[in-house]
Each structure stands twice: as structure tokens, then as C-alpha cells.
Short mmCIF file of C-alpha atoms in Angstrom, two decimals:
data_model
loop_
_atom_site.label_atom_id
_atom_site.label_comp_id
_atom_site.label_asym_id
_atom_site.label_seq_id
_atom_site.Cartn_x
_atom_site.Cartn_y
_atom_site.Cartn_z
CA UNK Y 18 -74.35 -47.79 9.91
CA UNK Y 19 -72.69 -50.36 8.21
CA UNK Y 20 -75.46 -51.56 6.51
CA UNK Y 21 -76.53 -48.29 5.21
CA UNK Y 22 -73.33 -47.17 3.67
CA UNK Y 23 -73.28 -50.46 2.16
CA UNK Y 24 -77.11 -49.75 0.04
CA UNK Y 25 -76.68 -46.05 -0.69
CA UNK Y 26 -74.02 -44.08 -3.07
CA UNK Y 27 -74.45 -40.29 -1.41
CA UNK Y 28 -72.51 -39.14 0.91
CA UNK Y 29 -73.58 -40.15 5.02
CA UNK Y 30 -73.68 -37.40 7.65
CA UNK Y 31 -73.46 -38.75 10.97
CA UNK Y 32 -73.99 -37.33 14.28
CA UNK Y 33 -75.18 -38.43 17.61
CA UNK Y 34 -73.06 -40.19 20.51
CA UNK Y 35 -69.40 -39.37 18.57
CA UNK Y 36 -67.89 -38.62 22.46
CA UNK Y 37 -64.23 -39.95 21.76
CA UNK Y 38 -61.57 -39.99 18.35
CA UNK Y 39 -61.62 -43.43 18.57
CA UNK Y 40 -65.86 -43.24 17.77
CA UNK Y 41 -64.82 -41.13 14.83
CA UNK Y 42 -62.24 -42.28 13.33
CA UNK Y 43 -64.37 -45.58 13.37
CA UNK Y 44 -67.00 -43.68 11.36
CA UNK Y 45 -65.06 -42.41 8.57
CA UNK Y 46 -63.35 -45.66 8.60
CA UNK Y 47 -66.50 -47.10 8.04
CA UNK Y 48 -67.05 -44.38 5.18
CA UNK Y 49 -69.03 -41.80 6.77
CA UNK Y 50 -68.64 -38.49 4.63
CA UNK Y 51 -69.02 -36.42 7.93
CA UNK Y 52 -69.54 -36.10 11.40
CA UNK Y 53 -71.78 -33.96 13.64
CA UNK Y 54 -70.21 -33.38 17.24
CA UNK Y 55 -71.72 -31.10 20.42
CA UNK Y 56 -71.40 -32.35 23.49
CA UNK Y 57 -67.55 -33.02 22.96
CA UNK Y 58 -67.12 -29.49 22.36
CA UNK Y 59 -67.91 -28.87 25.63
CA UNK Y 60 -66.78 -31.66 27.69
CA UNK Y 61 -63.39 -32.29 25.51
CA UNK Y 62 -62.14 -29.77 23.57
CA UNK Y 63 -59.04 -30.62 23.68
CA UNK Y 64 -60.10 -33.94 21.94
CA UNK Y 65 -61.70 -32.23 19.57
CA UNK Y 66 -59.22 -30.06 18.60
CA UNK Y 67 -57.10 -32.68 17.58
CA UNK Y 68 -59.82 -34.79 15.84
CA UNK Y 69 -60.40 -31.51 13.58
CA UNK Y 70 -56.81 -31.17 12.70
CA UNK Y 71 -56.31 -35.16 11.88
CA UNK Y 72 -59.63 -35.03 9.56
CA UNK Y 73 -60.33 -31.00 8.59
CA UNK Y 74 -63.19 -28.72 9.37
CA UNK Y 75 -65.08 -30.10 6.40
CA UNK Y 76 -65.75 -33.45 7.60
CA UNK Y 77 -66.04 -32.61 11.05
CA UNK Y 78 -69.30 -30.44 11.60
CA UNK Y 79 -70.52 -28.56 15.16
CA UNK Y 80 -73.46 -29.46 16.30
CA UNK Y 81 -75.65 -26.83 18.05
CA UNK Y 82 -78.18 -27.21 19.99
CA UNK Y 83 -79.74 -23.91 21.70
CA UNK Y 84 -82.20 -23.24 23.92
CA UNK Y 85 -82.64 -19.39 24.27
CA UNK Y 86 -79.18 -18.89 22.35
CA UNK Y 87 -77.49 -21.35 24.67
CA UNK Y 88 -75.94 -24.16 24.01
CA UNK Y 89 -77.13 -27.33 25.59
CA UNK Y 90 -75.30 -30.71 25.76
CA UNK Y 91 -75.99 -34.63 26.37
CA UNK Y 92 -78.98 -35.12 24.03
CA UNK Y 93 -80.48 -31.73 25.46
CA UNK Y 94 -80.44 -33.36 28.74
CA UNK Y 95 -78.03 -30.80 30.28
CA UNK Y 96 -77.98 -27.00 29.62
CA UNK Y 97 -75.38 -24.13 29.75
CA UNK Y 98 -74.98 -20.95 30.05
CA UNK Y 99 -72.67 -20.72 27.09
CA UNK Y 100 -73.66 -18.58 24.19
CA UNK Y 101 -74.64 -20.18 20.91
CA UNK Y 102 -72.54 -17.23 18.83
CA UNK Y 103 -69.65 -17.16 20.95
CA UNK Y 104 -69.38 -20.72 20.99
CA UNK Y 105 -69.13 -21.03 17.11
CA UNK Y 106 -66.57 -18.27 16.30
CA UNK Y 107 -64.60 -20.16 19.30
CA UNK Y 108 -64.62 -23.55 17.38
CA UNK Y 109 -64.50 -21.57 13.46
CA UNK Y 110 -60.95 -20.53 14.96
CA UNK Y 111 -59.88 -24.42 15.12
CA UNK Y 112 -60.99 -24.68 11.16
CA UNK Y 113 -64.92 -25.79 11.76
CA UNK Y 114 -66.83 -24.48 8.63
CA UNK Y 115 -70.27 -25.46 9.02
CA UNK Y 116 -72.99 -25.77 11.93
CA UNK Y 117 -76.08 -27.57 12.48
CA UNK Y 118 -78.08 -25.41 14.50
CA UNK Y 119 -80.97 -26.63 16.13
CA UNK Y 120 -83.34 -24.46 18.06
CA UNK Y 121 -84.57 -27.42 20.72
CA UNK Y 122 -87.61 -25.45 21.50
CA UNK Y 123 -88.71 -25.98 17.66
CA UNK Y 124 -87.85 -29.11 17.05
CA UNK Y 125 -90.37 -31.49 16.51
CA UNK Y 126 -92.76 -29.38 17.33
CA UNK Y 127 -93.79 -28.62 13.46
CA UNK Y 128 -94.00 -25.09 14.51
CA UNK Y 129 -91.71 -23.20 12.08
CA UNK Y 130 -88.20 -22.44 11.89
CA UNK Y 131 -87.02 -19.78 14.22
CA UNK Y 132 -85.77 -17.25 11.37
CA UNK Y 133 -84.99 -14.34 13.81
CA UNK Y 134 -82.07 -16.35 15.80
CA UNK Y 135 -80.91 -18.86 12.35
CA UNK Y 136 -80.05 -15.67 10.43
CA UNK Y 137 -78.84 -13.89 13.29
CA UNK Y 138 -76.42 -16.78 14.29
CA UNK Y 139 -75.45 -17.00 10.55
CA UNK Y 140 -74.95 -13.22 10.20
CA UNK Y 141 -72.81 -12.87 13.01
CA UNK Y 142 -70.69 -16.19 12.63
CA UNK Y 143 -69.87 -16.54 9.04
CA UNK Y 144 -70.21 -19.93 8.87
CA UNK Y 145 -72.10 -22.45 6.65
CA UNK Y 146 -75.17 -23.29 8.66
CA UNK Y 147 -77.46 -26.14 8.50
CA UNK Y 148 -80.93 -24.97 9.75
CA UNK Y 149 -82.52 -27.88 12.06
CA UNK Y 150 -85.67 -27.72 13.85
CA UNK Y 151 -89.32 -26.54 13.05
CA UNK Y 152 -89.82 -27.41 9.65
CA UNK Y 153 -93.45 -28.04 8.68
CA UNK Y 154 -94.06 -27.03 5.49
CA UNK Y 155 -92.75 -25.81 1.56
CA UNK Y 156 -93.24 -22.80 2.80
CA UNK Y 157 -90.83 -22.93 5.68
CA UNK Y 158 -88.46 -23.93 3.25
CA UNK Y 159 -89.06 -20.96 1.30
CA UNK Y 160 -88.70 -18.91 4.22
CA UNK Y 161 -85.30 -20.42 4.71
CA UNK Y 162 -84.34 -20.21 1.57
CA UNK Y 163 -84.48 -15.94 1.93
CA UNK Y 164 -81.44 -16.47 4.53
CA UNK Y 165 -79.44 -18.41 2.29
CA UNK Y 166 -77.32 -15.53 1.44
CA UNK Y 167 -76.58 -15.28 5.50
CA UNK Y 168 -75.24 -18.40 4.92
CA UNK Y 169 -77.85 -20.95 5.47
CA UNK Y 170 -77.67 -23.35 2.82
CA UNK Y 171 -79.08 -26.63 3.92
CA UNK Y 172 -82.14 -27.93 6.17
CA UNK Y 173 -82.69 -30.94 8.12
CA UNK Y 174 -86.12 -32.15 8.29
CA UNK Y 175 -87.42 -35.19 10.25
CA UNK Y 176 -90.85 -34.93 11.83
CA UNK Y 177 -92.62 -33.02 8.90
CA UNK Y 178 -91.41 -35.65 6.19
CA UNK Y 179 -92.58 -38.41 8.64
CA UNK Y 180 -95.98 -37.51 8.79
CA UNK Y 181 -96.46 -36.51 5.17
CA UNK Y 182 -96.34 -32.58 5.63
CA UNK Y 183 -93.02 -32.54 3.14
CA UNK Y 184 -93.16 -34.44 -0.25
CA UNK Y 185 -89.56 -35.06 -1.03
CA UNK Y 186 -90.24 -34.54 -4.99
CA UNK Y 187 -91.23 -30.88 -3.87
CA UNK Y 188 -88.83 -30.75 -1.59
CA UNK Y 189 -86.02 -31.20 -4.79
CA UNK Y 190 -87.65 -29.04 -6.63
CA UNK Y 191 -87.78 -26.09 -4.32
#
């Protein structure tokens, strides 16, 4: 992480393994722009609840992974029966603005983004959302670009850019 904020001027998003405030405040120490928690939601909210107060609902983003419209924790590992819409206006309360929201059954698999539940969750939450998970094409960007007035306004892409389904230039341009 270190060596990346050191070669790059725009802004690092980090998520992944953030499970205490002592991980996070490491981060942004570092100079991480933002952080991307989930499981810690879950498993200590209390903790997180503090660590948005100490660095704002800006920097600190929710992290969403659903399977079925429920949220699952540990990597995906371990599911619950706690719904994805309920769980967001629960943590918007605390200040959280934004959400990545990754539909687990579509990610990775190149398969398209599920449009139905993204706009849904974004209708009904109000909140900024970062769409994650199905992404294969300009077109699915184009698709997601019709919800942006829902509030989805940015797209994470992995798999798709990998294997030379996404060309960046186009990607800037769309």
C-alpha cells in the first residue's frame, strides 16, 4: 500500500480486511483517501461508529456485499439474514454517504450488472452507490449509467478489464 501511494497522485480507495480503528487509522495515516468496511458493520458496530465520527462518512465507505438482498460478511464466507436496504439506512443514520454494493452472485462472473436490485437499493436508500459486480462490457456501463440519477454514480470493474473486455480509453470516454 505503501508503495502504491508513493507512485500514483489520485486519490486510493481501500477496502478489504479493515476489522479494527487501529487498521484504519493506519490507512489514512498512510494516505489512503478512503476506506471500504463490511464485515465490521456487523461484527463491531460499535467500533465503527466511532471510527465514522473520528474520520466522517466521506472517507469511510460501507461495503455491501448481497446475496439475494442479504448481506454477507468475512470475504462472502459467512451469510446473514440481514437485509441489504435496511442495513444501509441503519449505517446512513451514523453519517455513511456512499455504498459499494456488490451483488456476489455477479461478480466475476462477466454476466451483467444486476440493474433490477442496484437501482432498487439506490432508490430506496438515498445514498451514493458504487455499482460492483458483473461488468462485462461498454454496454453494461451504459446500462448503469441510466441509474445514475438513482444515485449510482461510479462502477468498479475488475475481471472484464483483466481480460480485455473493457478498454480503459473507452471506458473515460463513456
Amino acid at each position: 500500500i505503501r508503495s502504491i501511494l508513493k507512485n500514483i497522485s489520485i486519490p486510493v480507495q481501500l477496502g478489504g480486511g479493515l476489522r479494527n480503528a487501529e487498521n484504519i487509522e493506519q490507512m489514512f495515516e498512510l494516505g489512503v483517501s478512503s476506506v471500504i468496511v463490511g464485515t465490521m458493520a456487523v461484527k463491531n458496530p460499535d467500533v465503527l461508529e466511532e471510527v465514522i465520527q473520528r474520520f466522517s462518512g466521506e472517507k469511510v465507505i460501507l461495503g455491501i456485499d448481497a446475496r439475494d438482498r442479504k448481506v454477507s460478511i468475512e470475504g462472502w464466507q459467512e451469510g446473514t439474514e440481514i437485509d441489504d436496504v435496511e442495513f444501509a439506512l441503519r449505517w446512513k443514520k451514523f453519517g455513511i454517504q456512499r455504498i459499494v454494493f456488490t451483488d456476489i452472485a455477479r461478480d466475476g462472473m462477466l454476466s451483467g450488472p444486476n440493474l433490477e436490485a442496484l437501482g432498487d437499493f439506490a432508490r430506496r436508500t438515498g445514498l451514493k452507490i458504487v455499482a460492483s459486480g458483473g461488468v462485462s462490457s461498454m454496454g453494461d456501463l451504459e446500462l448503469l449509467k441510466t441509474l445514475e440519477e438513482d444515485g449510482v454514480d461510479q462502477v468498479i470493474s475488475g475481471k472484464a478489464i483483466y481480460e480485455g473486455k473493457l478498454d480503459l480509453k473507452e471506458i473515460f470516454k463513456c
